[in-house]
PDB file of C-alpha atoms and ligand atoms in Angstrom:
ATOM      1  CA  MET A   1    -302.264 -46.448 113.198  1.00  0.00           C
ATOM      2  CA  SER A   2    -302.363 -42.729 112.516  1.00  0.00           C
ATOM      3  CA  GLU A   3    -302.061 -40.498 115.561  1.00  0.00           C
ATOM      4  CA  THR A   4    -303.095 -36.957 116.322  1.00  0.00           C
ATOM      5  CA  ILE A   5    -300.691 -35.522 118.851  1.00  0.00           C
ATOM      6  CA  LEU A   6    -300.990 -32.556 121.194  1.00  0.00           C
ATOM      7  CA  VAL A   7    -297.797 -31.176 122.720  1.00  0.00           C
ATOM      8  CA  LEU A   8    -298.356 -29.031 125.829  1.00  0.00           C
ATOM      9  CA  GLY A   9    -295.444 -26.727 126.616  1.00  0.00           C
ATOM     10  CA  ALA A  10    -294.374 -26.723 122.965  1.00  0.00           C
ATOM     11  CA  SER A  11    -292.605 -23.356 123.138  1.00  0.00           C
ATOM     12  CA  GLY A  12    -290.172 -24.607 125.779  1.00  0.00           C
ATOM     13  CA  GLN A  13    -286.709 -26.085 125.423  1.00  0.00           C
ATOM     14  CA  ILE A  14    -287.743 -29.677 124.678  1.00  0.00           C
ATOM     15  CA  GLY A  15    -291.147 -28.949 123.140  1.00  0.00           C
ATOM     16  CA  SER A  16    -289.813 -26.683 120.417  1.00  0.00           C
ATOM     17  CA  GLU A  17    -287.604 -29.463 119.028  1.00  0.00           C
ATOM     18  CA  LEU A  18    -289.879 -32.395 119.803  1.00  0.00           C
ATOM     19  CA  VAL A  19    -292.720 -30.812 117.806  1.00  0.00           C
ATOM     20  CA  ILE A  20    -290.510 -30.469 114.732  1.00  0.00           C
ATOM     21  CA  LYS A  21    -289.440 -34.110 114.931  1.00  0.00           C
ATOM     22  CA  LEU A  22    -292.981 -35.362 115.582  1.00  0.00           C
ATOM     23  CA  ARG A  23    -294.257 -33.349 112.614  1.00  0.00           C
ATOM     24  CA  SER A  24    -291.641 -34.968 110.377  1.00  0.00           C
ATOM     25  CA  ILE A  25    -292.937 -38.399 111.457  1.00  0.00           C
ATOM     26  CA  TYR A  26    -296.709 -37.892 111.790  1.00  0.00           C
ATOM     27  CA  GLY A  27    -297.288 -34.957 109.430  1.00  0.00           C
ATOM     28  CA  VAL A  28    -297.495 -31.255 110.262  1.00  0.00           C
ATOM     29  CA  ASN A  29    -301.267 -31.134 110.646  1.00  0.00           C
ATOM     30  CA  ASN A  30    -301.322 -34.141 112.977  1.00  0.00           C
ATOM     31  CA  VAL A  31    -299.117 -32.500 115.604  1.00  0.00           C
ATOM     32  CA  ILE A  32    -300.732 -29.605 117.457  1.00  0.00           C
ATOM     33  CA  ALA A  33    -298.260 -27.394 119.242  1.00  0.00           C
ATOM     34  CA  SER A  34    -299.591 -25.540 122.269  1.00  0.00           C
ATOM     35  CA  ASP A  35    -298.253 -23.293 124.980  1.00  0.00           C
ATOM     36  CA  ILE A  36    -299.290 -20.340 127.073  1.00  0.00           C
ATOM     37  CA  ARG A  37    -296.728 -18.414 124.975  1.00  0.00           C
ATOM     38  CA  PHE A  38    -297.222 -18.181 121.219  1.00  0.00           C
ATOM     39  CA  SER A  39    -294.390 -19.495 119.053  1.00  0.00           C
ATOM     40  CA  GLU A  40    -294.143 -17.970 115.591  1.00  0.00           C
ATOM     41  CA  GLU A  41    -291.749 -20.709 114.557  1.00  0.00           C
ATOM     42  CA  LEU A  42    -294.142 -23.558 115.429  1.00  0.00           C
ATOM     43  CA  ALA A  43    -297.153 -21.813 113.876  1.00  0.00           C
ATOM     44  CA  LYS A  44    -295.544 -20.841 110.596  1.00  0.00           C
ATOM     45  CA  ASP A  45    -297.111 -21.912 107.290  1.00  0.00           C
ATOM     46  CA  GLU A  46    -300.402 -22.367 109.134  1.00  0.00           C
ATOM     47  CA  ALA A  47    -299.132 -25.280 111.214  1.00  0.00           C
ATOM     48  CA  PRO A  48    -301.565 -25.950 114.084  1.00  0.00           C
ATOM     49  CA  PHE A  49    -300.794 -23.961 117.227  1.00  0.00           C
ATOM     50  CA  GLU A  50    -303.170 -23.355 120.147  1.00  0.00           C
ATOM     51  CA  ILE A  51    -302.712 -21.131 123.175  1.00  0.00           C
ATOM     52  CA  ILE A  52    -303.383 -23.389 126.175  1.00  0.00           C
ATOM     53  CA  ASP A  53    -303.049 -22.815 129.893  1.00  0.00           C
ATOM     54  CA  ALA A  54    -302.262 -26.383 130.963  1.00  0.00           C
ATOM     55  CA  THR A  55    -303.641 -25.735 134.467  1.00  0.00           C
ATOM     56  CA  ASN A  56    -307.066 -25.319 132.863  1.00  0.00           C
ATOM     57  CA  LYS A  57    -308.499 -28.745 132.066  1.00  0.00           C
ATOM     58  CA  ASN A  58    -311.202 -27.335 129.809  1.00  0.00           C
ATOM     59  CA  ASP A  59    -308.657 -25.502 127.661  1.00  0.00           C
ATOM     60  CA  ILE A  60    -306.919 -28.818 127.022  1.00  0.00           C
ATOM     61  CA  LYS A  61    -310.159 -30.752 126.588  1.00  0.00           C
ATOM     62  CA  ASN A  62    -311.493 -28.313 123.985  1.00  0.00           C
ATOM     63  CA  VAL A  63    -308.386 -28.710 121.854  1.00  0.00           C
ATOM     64  CA  VAL A  64    -308.414 -32.501 122.289  1.00  0.00           C
ATOM     65  CA  LEU A  65    -312.020 -32.598 121.028  1.00  0.00           C
ATOM     66  CA  LYS A  66    -311.467 -30.030 118.278  1.00  0.00           C
ATOM     67  CA  TYR A  67    -308.699 -32.061 116.626  1.00  0.00           C
ATOM     68  CA  GLY A  68    -309.544 -35.611 117.781  1.00  0.00           C
ATOM     69  CA  VAL A  69    -306.267 -35.842 119.687  1.00  0.00           C
ATOM     70  CA  THR A  70    -305.107 -39.394 120.483  1.00  0.00           C
ATOM     71  CA  GLN A  71    -301.813 -38.733 122.328  1.00  0.00           C
ATOM     72  CA  VAL A  72    -300.623 -35.919 124.594  1.00  0.00           C
ATOM     73  CA  TYR A  73    -297.041 -35.004 125.433  1.00  0.00           C
ATOM     74  CA  GLN A  74    -297.356 -32.931 128.615  1.00  0.00           C
ATOM     75  CA  LEU A  75    -294.110 -30.957 128.943  1.00  0.00           C
ATOM     76  CA  VAL A  76    -295.303 -28.031 131.057  1.00  0.00           C
ATOM     77  CA  ALA A  77    -293.286 -27.543 134.273  1.00  0.00           C
ATOM     78  CA  MET A  78    -291.413 -25.083 136.425  1.00  0.00           C
ATOM     79  CA  LEU A  79    -287.813 -26.334 136.787  1.00  0.00           C
ATOM     80  CA  SER A  80    -285.649 -26.753 139.873  1.00  0.00           C
ATOM     81  CA  ALA A  81    -284.097 -23.326 140.436  1.00  0.00           C
ATOM     82  CA  ASN A  82    -287.301 -21.356 139.763  1.00  0.00           C
ATOM     83  CA  GLY A  83    -289.222 -23.880 141.851  1.00  0.00           C
ATOM     84  CA  GLU A  84    -287.151 -22.905 144.895  1.00  0.00           C
ATOM     85  CA  LYS A  85    -288.104 -19.265 144.309  1.00  0.00           C
ATOM     86  CA  TYR A  86    -291.821 -19.935 143.819  1.00  0.00           C
ATOM     87  CA  PRO A  87    -292.591 -23.192 145.669  1.00  0.00           C
ATOM     88  CA  GLU A  88    -296.401 -22.987 145.696  1.00  0.00           C
ATOM     89  CA  LYS A  89    -296.612 -21.891 142.087  1.00  0.00           C
ATOM     90  CA  ALA A  90    -294.250 -24.689 141.014  1.00  0.00           C
ATOM     91  CA  TRP A  91    -296.287 -27.320 142.868  1.00  0.00           C
ATOM     92  CA  GLU A  92    -299.576 -25.995 141.475  1.00  0.00           C
ATOM     93  CA  LEU A  93    -298.298 -25.804 137.891  1.00  0.00           C
ATOM     94  CA  ASN A  94    -296.430 -29.106 137.862  1.00  0.00           C
ATOM     95  CA  MET A  95    -299.168 -31.171 139.497  1.00  0.00           C
ATOM     96  CA  THR A  96    -302.302 -29.608 137.999  1.00  0.00           C
ATOM     97  CA  SER A  97    -300.989 -29.799 134.438  1.00  0.00           C
ATOM     98  CA  LEU A  98    -300.224 -33.501 134.943  1.00  0.00           C
ATOM     99  CA  PHE A  99    -303.556 -34.321 136.618  1.00  0.00           C
ATOM    100  CA  ASN A 100    -305.500 -32.608 133.847  1.00  0.00           C
ATOM    101  CA  VAL A 101    -303.950 -34.850 131.229  1.00  0.00           C
ATOM    102  CA  LEU A 102    -304.166 -38.031 133.320  1.00  0.00           C
ATOM    103  CA  GLU A 103    -307.866 -37.313 133.859  1.00  0.00           C
ATOM    104  CA  LEU A 104    -308.496 -36.885 130.120  1.00  0.00           C
ATOM    105  CA  ALA A 105    -306.799 -40.253 129.588  1.00  0.00           C
ATOM    106  CA  LYS A 106    -308.891 -41.815 132.374  1.00  0.00           C
ATOM    107  CA  GLU A 107    -312.000 -40.470 130.599  1.00  0.00           C
ATOM    108  CA  LYS A 108    -310.659 -42.223 127.464  1.00  0.00           C
ATOM    109  CA  LEU A 109    -310.553 -38.995 125.441  1.00  0.00           C
ATOM    110  CA  ILE A 110    -306.887 -39.735 124.691  1.00  0.00           C
ATOM    111  CA  ASN A 111    -305.137 -43.086 124.667  1.00  0.00           C
ATOM    112  CA  ARG A 112    -301.465 -42.380 125.417  1.00  0.00           C
ATOM    113  CA  VAL A 113    -299.595 -39.812 127.533  1.00  0.00           C
ATOM    114  CA  PHE A 114    -295.951 -38.775 127.773  1.00  0.00           C
ATOM    115  CA  TRP A 115    -294.806 -36.886 130.847  1.00  0.00           C
ATOM    116  CA  PRO A 116    -291.184 -36.111 131.706  1.00  0.00           C
ATOM    117  CA  SER A 117    -289.681 -36.773 135.091  1.00  0.00           C
ATOM    118  CA  SER A 118    -286.138 -35.803 136.033  1.00  0.00           C
ATOM    119  CA  ILE A 119    -282.921 -36.688 137.851  1.00  0.00           C
ATOM    120  CA  ALA A 120    -284.329 -34.232 140.431  1.00  0.00           C
ATOM    121  CA  VAL A 121    -286.373 -37.115 141.908  1.00  0.00           C
ATOM    122  CA  PHE A 122    -283.149 -38.228 143.588  1.00  0.00           C
ATOM    123  CA  GLY A 123    -281.770 -36.628 146.730  1.00  0.00           C
ATOM    124  CA  PRO A 124    -278.680 -36.325 148.920  1.00  0.00           C
ATOM    125  CA  SER A 125    -279.041 -39.871 150.304  1.00  0.00           C
ATOM    126  CA  THR A 126    -279.259 -41.452 146.816  1.00  0.00           C
ATOM    127  CA  PRO A 127    -276.140 -43.330 145.627  1.00  0.00           C
ATOM    128  CA  LYS A 128    -274.463 -40.822 143.288  1.00  0.00           C
ATOM    129  CA  VAL A 129    -272.662 -43.131 140.872  1.00  0.00           C
ATOM    130  CA  GLN A 130    -274.625 -45.296 138.438  1.00  0.00           C
ATOM    131  CA  THR A 131    -277.778 -44.425 140.369  1.00  0.00           C
ATOM    132  CA  PRO A 132    -280.130 -47.422 140.090  1.00  0.00           C
ATOM    133  CA  GLN A 133    -283.706 -47.321 138.845  1.00  0.00           C
ATOM    134  CA  GLU A 134    -285.001 -48.307 142.274  1.00  0.00           C
ATOM    135  CA  THR A 135    -283.127 -46.686 145.151  1.00  0.00           C
ATOM    136  CA  LEU A 136    -283.394 -44.180 147.987  1.00  0.00           C
ATOM    137  CA  MET A 137    -285.018 -41.059 146.537  1.00  0.00           C
ATOM    138  CA  ASN A 138    -285.692 -38.351 149.170  1.00  0.00           C
ATOM    139  CA  PRO A 139    -285.701 -35.304 146.837  1.00  0.00           C
ATOM    140  CA  THR A 140    -285.020 -31.947 148.531  1.00  0.00           C
ATOM    141  CA  THR A 141    -286.290 -29.503 145.884  1.00  0.00           C
ATOM    142  CA  VAL A 142    -289.900 -28.523 145.198  1.00  0.00           C
ATOM    143  CA  TYR A 143    -289.342 -29.554 141.590  1.00  0.00           C
ATOM    144  CA  GLY A 144    -287.988 -32.957 142.648  1.00  0.00           C
ATOM    145  CA  ILE A 145    -290.875 -33.503 145.055  1.00  0.00           C
ATOM    146  CA  SER A 146    -293.372 -32.648 142.307  1.00  0.00           C
ATOM    147  CA  LYS A 147    -291.667 -35.001 139.840  1.00  0.00           C
ATOM    148  CA  LEU A 148    -291.452 -37.917 142.288  1.00  0.00           C
ATOM    149  CA  SER A 149    -295.101 -37.438 143.297  1.00  0.00           C
ATOM    150  CA  GLY A 150    -296.011 -37.198 139.615  1.00  0.00           C
ATOM    151  CA  GLU A 151    -294.253 -40.487 138.920  1.00  0.00           C
ATOM    152  CA  PHE A 152    -296.345 -42.239 141.560  1.00  0.00           C
ATOM    153  CA  TRP A 153    -299.512 -40.656 140.190  1.00  0.00           C
ATOM    154  CA  CYS A 154    -298.638 -41.892 136.687  1.00  0.00           C
ATOM    155  CA  ASN A 155    -298.179 -45.378 138.062  1.00  0.00           C
ATOM    156  CA  TYR A 156    -301.435 -45.074 140.003  1.00  0.00           C
ATOM    157  CA  TYR A 157    -303.435 -44.069 136.899  1.00  0.00           C
ATOM    158  CA  PHE A 158    -301.852 -46.962 135.006  1.00  0.00           C
ATOM    159  CA  GLU A 159    -302.641 -49.525 137.727  1.00  0.00           C
ATOM    160  CA  LYS A 160    -306.132 -48.274 138.653  1.00  0.00           C
ATOM    161  CA  TYR A 161    -307.492 -46.989 135.365  1.00  0.00           C
ATOM    162  CA  GLY A 162    -305.280 -48.598 132.709  1.00  0.00           C
ATOM    163  CA  VAL A 163    -303.954 -45.214 131.523  1.00  0.00           C
ATOM    164  CA  ASP A 164    -301.073 -45.771 129.084  1.00  0.00           C
ATOM    165  CA  VAL A 165    -298.738 -43.150 130.511  1.00  0.00           C
ATOM    166  CA  ARG A 166    -295.006 -43.281 129.827  1.00  0.00           C
ATOM    167  CA  SER A 167    -292.201 -41.291 131.373  1.00  0.00           C
ATOM    168  CA  LEU A 168    -288.446 -40.642 131.356  1.00  0.00           C
ATOM    169  CA  ARG A 169    -286.209 -39.198 134.045  1.00  0.00           C
ATOM    170  CA  TYR A 170    -284.401 -36.699 131.837  1.00  0.00           C
ATOM    171  CA  PRO A 171    -280.900 -35.638 132.809  1.00  0.00           C
ATOM    172  CA  GLY A 172    -279.805 -32.047 131.991  1.00  0.00           C
ATOM    173  CA  ILE A 173    -280.693 -31.424 128.339  1.00  0.00           C
ATOM    174  CA  ILE A 174    -278.312 -29.462 126.116  1.00  0.00           C
ATOM    175  CA  SER A 175    -279.638 -27.653 123.067  1.00  0.00           C
ATOM    176  CA  TRP A 176    -278.951 -24.643 120.861  1.00  0.00           C
ATOM    177  CA  LYS A 177    -282.389 -23.790 119.387  1.00  0.00           C
ATOM    178  CA  THR A 178    -284.294 -22.888 122.546  1.00  0.00           C
ATOM    179  CA  LYS A 179    -282.663 -22.208 125.912  1.00  0.00           C
ATOM    180  CA  PRO A 180    -283.933 -23.882 129.060  1.00  0.00           C
ATOM    181  CA  GLY A 181    -285.162 -21.572 131.810  1.00  0.00           C
ATOM    182  CA  GLY A 182    -284.944 -21.774 135.577  1.00  0.00           C
ATOM    183  CA  GLY A 183    -283.057 -25.067 135.898  1.00  0.00           C
ATOM    184  CA  THR A 184    -279.845 -26.097 137.619  1.00  0.00           C
ATOM    185  CA  THR A 185    -278.319 -27.828 134.603  1.00  0.00           C
ATOM    186  CA  ASP A 186    -278.860 -24.647 132.503  1.00  0.00           C
ATOM    187  CA  TYR A 187    -275.175 -23.741 132.901  1.00  0.00           C
ATOM    188  CA  ALA A 188    -274.303 -26.422 130.335  1.00  0.00           C
ATOM    189  CA  VAL A 189    -276.353 -24.515 127.730  1.00  0.00           C
ATOM    190  CA  ASP A 190    -275.518 -20.947 128.820  1.00  0.00           C
ATOM    191  CA  ILE A 191    -271.796 -21.706 128.661  1.00  0.00           C
ATOM    192  CA  PHE A 192    -272.005 -22.233 124.877  1.00  0.00           C
ATOM    193  CA  PHE A 193    -273.902 -18.995 124.223  1.00  0.00           C
ATOM    194  CA  LYS A 194    -271.330 -17.069 126.281  1.00  0.00           C
ATOM    195  CA  ALA A 195    -268.404 -18.908 124.666  1.00  0.00           C
ATOM    196  CA  ILE A 196    -269.615 -17.746 121.248  1.00  0.00           C
ATOM    197  CA  GLU A 197    -270.600 -14.202 122.294  1.00  0.00           C
ATOM    198  CA  GLU A 198    -267.919 -13.230 124.826  1.00  0.00           C
ATOM    199  CA  GLU A 199    -265.418 -16.078 125.100  1.00  0.00           C
ATOM    200  CA  HIS A 200    -265.981 -15.969 128.844  1.00  0.00           C
ATOM    201  CA  TYR A 201    -268.471 -17.577 131.233  1.00  0.00           C
ATOM    202  CA  ASN A 202    -269.280 -16.908 134.872  1.00  0.00           C
ATOM    203  CA  CYS A 203    -270.421 -20.344 136.085  1.00  0.00           C
ATOM    204  CA  PHE A 204    -272.933 -20.691 138.920  1.00  0.00           C
ATOM    205  CA  LEU A 205    -271.733 -24.233 139.749  1.00  0.00           C
ATOM    206  CA  SER A 206    -268.258 -25.179 140.981  1.00  0.00           C
ATOM    207  CA  GLU A 207    -265.689 -26.676 138.620  1.00  0.00           C
ATOM    208  CA  ASN A 208    -265.984 -30.257 139.926  1.00  0.00           C
ATOM    209  CA  THR A 209    -269.786 -30.588 139.925  1.00  0.00           C
ATOM    210  CA  ARG A 210    -270.478 -33.713 137.893  1.00  0.00           C
ATOM    211  CA  LEU A 211    -274.025 -34.103 136.558  1.00  0.00           C
ATOM    212  CA  PRO A 212    -275.762 -36.435 134.088  1.00  0.00           C
ATOM    213  CA  MET A 213    -276.485 -34.703 130.766  1.00  0.00           C
ATOM    214  CA  MET A 214    -277.809 -35.445 127.282  1.00  0.00           C
ATOM    215  CA  TYR A 215    -277.856 -33.748 123.885  1.00  0.00           C
ATOM    216  CA  MET A 216    -281.305 -32.696 122.632  1.00  0.00           C
ATOM    217  CA  ASP A 217    -281.219 -35.008 119.602  1.00  0.00           C
ATOM    218  CA  ASP A 218    -280.850 -37.986 121.929  1.00  0.00           C
ATOM    219  CA  ALA A 219    -283.559 -36.731 124.300  1.00  0.00           C
ATOM    220  CA  VAL A 220    -286.036 -36.332 121.437  1.00  0.00           C
ATOM    221  CA  GLN A 221    -285.149 -39.769 120.086  1.00  0.00           C
ATOM    222  CA  ALA A 222    -285.586 -41.397 123.506  1.00  0.00           C
ATOM    223  CA  THR A 223    -288.978 -39.745 123.941  1.00  0.00           C
ATOM    224  CA  ILE A 224    -290.287 -40.905 120.586  1.00  0.00           C
ATOM    225  CA  ASP A 225    -288.793 -44.414 120.981  1.00  0.00           C
ATOM    226  CA  LEU A 226    -290.539 -44.793 124.323  1.00  0.00           C
ATOM    227  CA  MET A 227    -293.859 -43.537 122.958  1.00  0.00           C
ATOM    228  CA  GLN A 228    -293.661 -45.841 119.935  1.00  0.00           C
ATOM    229  CA  ALA A 229    -292.674 -48.925 121.940  1.00  0.00           C
ATOM    230  CA  ASP A 230    -295.135 -51.775 122.227  1.00  0.00           C
ATOM    231  CA  ALA A 231    -297.080 -51.401 125.468  1.00  0.00           C
ATOM    232  CA  SER A 232    -296.099 -54.942 126.474  1.00  0.00           C
ATOM    233  CA  ASN A 233    -292.425 -53.875 126.575  1.00  0.00           C
ATOM    234  CA  ILE A 234    -293.031 -51.067 129.060  1.00  0.00           C
ATOM    235  CA  THR A 235    -292.303 -52.551 132.483  1.00  0.00           C
ATOM    236  CA  ILE A 236    -291.912 -49.254 134.352  1.00  0.00           C
ATOM    237  CA  ARG A 237    -294.908 -46.982 134.788  1.00  0.00           C
ATOM    238  CA  THR A 238    -293.333 -44.571 137.237  1.00  0.00           C
ATOM    239  CA  SER A 239    -290.458 -43.270 135.069  1.00  0.00           C
ATOM    240  CA  TYR A 240    -287.389 -44.740 133.357  1.00  0.00           C
ATOM    241  CA  ASN A 241    -283.829 -43.792 134.301  1.00  0.00           C
ATOM    242  CA  LEU A 242    -282.228 -42.390 131.155  1.00  0.00           C
ATOM    243  CA  SER A 243    -278.560 -41.673 130.649  1.00  0.00           C
ATOM    244  CA  ALA A 244    -276.055 -40.470 128.074  1.00  0.00           C
ATOM    245  CA  ILE A 245    -273.035 -38.360 129.078  1.00  0.00           C
ATOM    246  CA  ASP A 246    -271.762 -36.839 132.304  1.00  0.00           C
ATOM    247  CA  PHE A 247    -269.178 -34.121 132.900  1.00  0.00           C
ATOM    248  CA  THR A 248    -268.092 -31.308 135.199  1.00  0.00           C
ATOM    249  CA  PRO A 249    -267.966 -27.617 134.216  1.00  0.00           C
ATOM    250  CA  GLU A 250    -264.184 -27.975 134.086  1.00  0.00           C
ATOM    251  CA  GLU A 251    -264.297 -30.931 131.682  1.00  0.00           C
ATOM    252  CA  LEU A 252    -266.835 -29.130 129.500  1.00  0.00           C
ATOM    253  CA  THR A 253    -264.576 -26.061 129.433  1.00  0.00           C
ATOM    254  CA  LEU A 254    -261.597 -28.141 128.254  1.00  0.00           C
ATOM    255  CA  GLU A 255    -263.690 -29.561 125.431  1.00  0.00           C
ATOM    256  CA  ILE A 256    -264.939 -26.093 124.377  1.00  0.00           C
ATOM    257  CA  LYS A 257    -261.365 -24.757 124.450  1.00  0.00           C
ATOM    258  CA  LYS A 258    -260.388 -27.333 121.803  1.00  0.00           C
ATOM    259  CA  ILE A 259    -262.561 -25.322 119.386  1.00  0.00           C
ATOM    260  CA  ILE A 260    -262.471 -21.850 121.008  1.00  0.00           C
ATOM    261  CA  PRO A 261    -258.943 -21.723 122.529  1.00  0.00           C
ATOM    262  CA  ASP A 262    -259.374 -18.259 124.096  1.00  0.00           C
ATOM    263  CA  PHE A 263    -262.457 -19.290 126.069  1.00  0.00           C
ATOM    264  CA  THR A 264    -262.156 -18.665 129.833  1.00  0.00           C
ATOM    265  CA  ILE A 265    -264.379 -19.510 132.783  1.00  0.00           C
ATOM    266  CA  GLU A 266    -264.740 -18.343 136.382  1.00  0.00           C
ATOM    267  CA  TYR A 267    -266.681 -20.082 139.132  1.00  0.00           C
ATOM    268  CA  ASN A 268    -269.108 -18.294 141.448  1.00  0.00           C
ATOM    269  CA  PRO A 269    -271.427 -20.961 142.856  1.00  0.00           C
ATOM    270  CA  ASP A 270    -274.828 -19.718 144.064  1.00  0.00           C
ATOM    271  CA  PHE A 271    -277.907 -21.413 145.591  1.00  0.00           C
ATOM    272  CA  ARG A 272    -278.038 -23.817 142.666  1.00  0.00           C
ATOM    273  CA  GLN A 273    -274.850 -25.520 143.892  1.00  0.00           C
ATOM    274  CA  GLU A 274    -276.772 -27.148 146.735  1.00  0.00           C
ATOM    275  CA  ILE A 275    -279.384 -28.432 144.309  1.00  0.00           C
ATOM    276  CA  ALA A 276    -276.696 -29.888 142.041  1.00  0.00           C
ATOM    277  CA  ASN A 277    -274.960 -31.485 145.037  1.00  0.00           C
ATOM    278  CA  SER A 278    -278.150 -33.333 145.900  1.00  0.00           C
ATOM    279  CA  TRP A 279    -278.396 -34.998 142.459  1.00  0.00           C
ATOM    280  CA  PRO A 280    -276.649 -38.064 140.985  1.00  0.00           C
ATOM    281  CA  GLN A 281    -273.453 -37.851 138.945  1.00  0.00           C
ATOM    282  CA  THR A 282    -274.186 -40.790 136.663  1.00  0.00           C
ATOM    283  CA  ILE A 283    -277.296 -42.880 136.017  1.00  0.00           C
ATOM    284  CA  ASP A 284    -277.853 -46.592 135.413  1.00  0.00           C
ATOM    285  CA  ASP A 285    -280.384 -46.779 132.573  1.00  0.00           C
ATOM    286  CA  SER A 286    -280.223 -50.525 131.914  1.00  0.00           C
ATOM    287  CA  LYS A 287    -284.029 -50.926 132.135  1.00  0.00           C
ATOM    288  CA  ALA A 288    -284.517 -48.487 129.240  1.00  0.00           C
ATOM    289  CA  ARG A 289    -281.864 -50.370 127.266  1.00  0.00           C
ATOM    290  CA  GLU A 290    -283.491 -53.745 127.981  1.00  0.00           C
ATOM    291  CA  ASP A 291    -287.129 -52.755 127.530  1.00  0.00           C
ATOM    292  CA  TRP A 292    -287.069 -50.573 124.423  1.00  0.00           C
ATOM    293  CA  ASN A 293    -283.481 -50.736 123.148  1.00  0.00           C
ATOM    294  CA  TRP A 294    -282.388 -47.295 124.266  1.00  0.00           C
ATOM    295  CA  SER A 295    -278.915 -46.080 123.351  1.00  0.00           C
ATOM    296  CA  TYR A 296    -277.521 -42.580 122.845  1.00  0.00           C
ATOM    297  CA  GLN A 297    -275.558 -41.159 119.899  1.00  0.00           C
ATOM    298  CA  PHE A 298    -273.860 -37.995 121.114  1.00  0.00           C
ATOM    299  CA  ASP A 299    -270.797 -38.277 123.345  1.00  0.00           C
ATOM    300  CA  LEU A 300    -269.214 -35.184 124.905  1.00  0.00           C
ATOM    301  CA  GLU A 301    -266.956 -34.401 121.943  1.00  0.00           C
ATOM    302  CA  LEU A 302    -269.681 -34.772 119.318  1.00  0.00           C
ATOM    303  CA  MET A 303    -272.140 -32.750 121.377  1.00  0.00           C
ATOM    304  CA  VAL A 304    -269.695 -29.854 121.853  1.00  0.00           C
ATOM    305  CA  LYS A 305    -268.812 -29.773 118.141  1.00  0.00           C
ATOM    306  CA  ASP A 306    -272.461 -29.822 117.101  1.00  0.00           C
ATOM    307  CA  MET A 307    -273.457 -27.106 119.605  1.00  0.00           C
ATOM    308  CA  ILE A 308    -270.688 -24.761 118.523  1.00  0.00           C
ATOM    309  CA  ASN A 309    -271.244 -25.386 114.803  1.00  0.00           C
ATOM    310  CA  ASN A 310    -274.952 -24.682 115.086  1.00  0.00           C
ATOM    311  CA  LEU A 311    -274.554 -21.603 117.272  1.00  0.00           C
ATOM    312  CA  GLN A 312    -271.888 -20.173 114.979  1.00  0.00           C
ATOM    313  CA  SER A 313    -274.046 -20.777 111.895  1.00  0.00           C
ATOM    314  CA  SER A 314    -277.105 -19.207 113.464  1.00  0.00           C
ATOM    315  CA  LYS A 315    -275.024 -16.206 114.556  1.00  0.00           C
ATOM    316  CA  LYS A 316    -273.798 -15.790 110.963  1.00  0.00           C
ATOM    317  CA  ALA A 317    -277.336 -16.098 109.639  1.00  0.00           C
ATOM    318  CA  GLU A 318    -278.538 -13.476 112.159  1.00  0.00           C
ATOM    319  CA  SER A 319    -275.793 -11.006 111.276  1.00  0.00           C
ATOM    320  CA  SER A 320    -276.386 -11.405 107.537  1.00  0.00           C
ATOM    321  CA  LYS A 321    -280.037 -10.414 108.141  1.00  0.00           C
ATOM    322  CA  LEU A 322    -278.959  -7.095 109.694  1.00  0.00           C
TER     323      LEU A 322
HETATM  324  N1  LIG B 401    -282.802 -29.659 133.940  1.00  0.00           N
HETATM  325  C1  LIG B 401    -283.609 -29.724 135.124  1.00  0.00           C
HETATM  326  C2  LIG B 401    -283.228 -28.691 136.098  1.00  0.00           C
HETATM  327  O1  LIG B 401    -282.083 -28.337 136.132  1.00  0.00           O
HETATM  328  C3  LIG B 401    -283.460 -31.082 135.758  1.00  0.00           C
HETATM  329  O2  LIG B 401    -284.450 -31.906 135.270  1.00  0.00           O
HETATM  330  O3  LIG B 401    -284.045 -28.257 136.846  1.00  0.00           O
END
């Protein structure tokens, strides 16, 4: 069946790459990118792009009706570190943007929804190693509270109204095209930019902070696999644990030094350390593997090579433009 897809939050870290992949599958004109910020890249060659404030249900509804949208990927959110700075704004943004889309699905204007959850749903009392799908949660960040509440709302809309909403608990996502903003796992992206630019990084987490992570290519693949899976295979309507690699800043540094030997790092943990300490180190994603055959491609070594190659090539391309 042909789909018309709307991606909310398309200018962000995940959206900017997900839109490109979705357009290669469904056709450029069948994937409408939207964000409160315009993206020249996603609108080029007259590709559909709409400015949408995802907290405004009518803004979304108008675009859904204009294009006959069948599926929405709702990626708008304020991440963990910024959420601690602006708690009310984070709650309002994260919950309202989700409700708006769930309501449109309840009204049967769209028939499938993707909404990302996060490892931030777990808290200090959660088992840290191979964290199970079902376990003690007790999140301690505003972001984590909004994601865990959102998960239950997704499940509620599925159970009560039959809304086909699907979700993944993303680990930290590493990418070179668009940087994340305001998260705790952002160090694992920033470190590469600094390694290329200055061969030095001032890390805001301590050297032994192990966190679950994933390369963007795998995150995009997981998202599309989940959305394309037969509804009868989806047994979890809160959100699936999803896992790929895990490492500490020290281990990541050693891997980067294999390619950039002069790279150095210093550690100056700030308020984000406490957030990282409250999260798991590794995740058990066996339900995703069982239900829709999830597996990842990029291990630590491959991810580091690909990041550095891409960043070096884009730096060369930039400097040849000057
Ligand atoms: N990457 C997110 C953050 O650090 C976690 O989902 O906030």
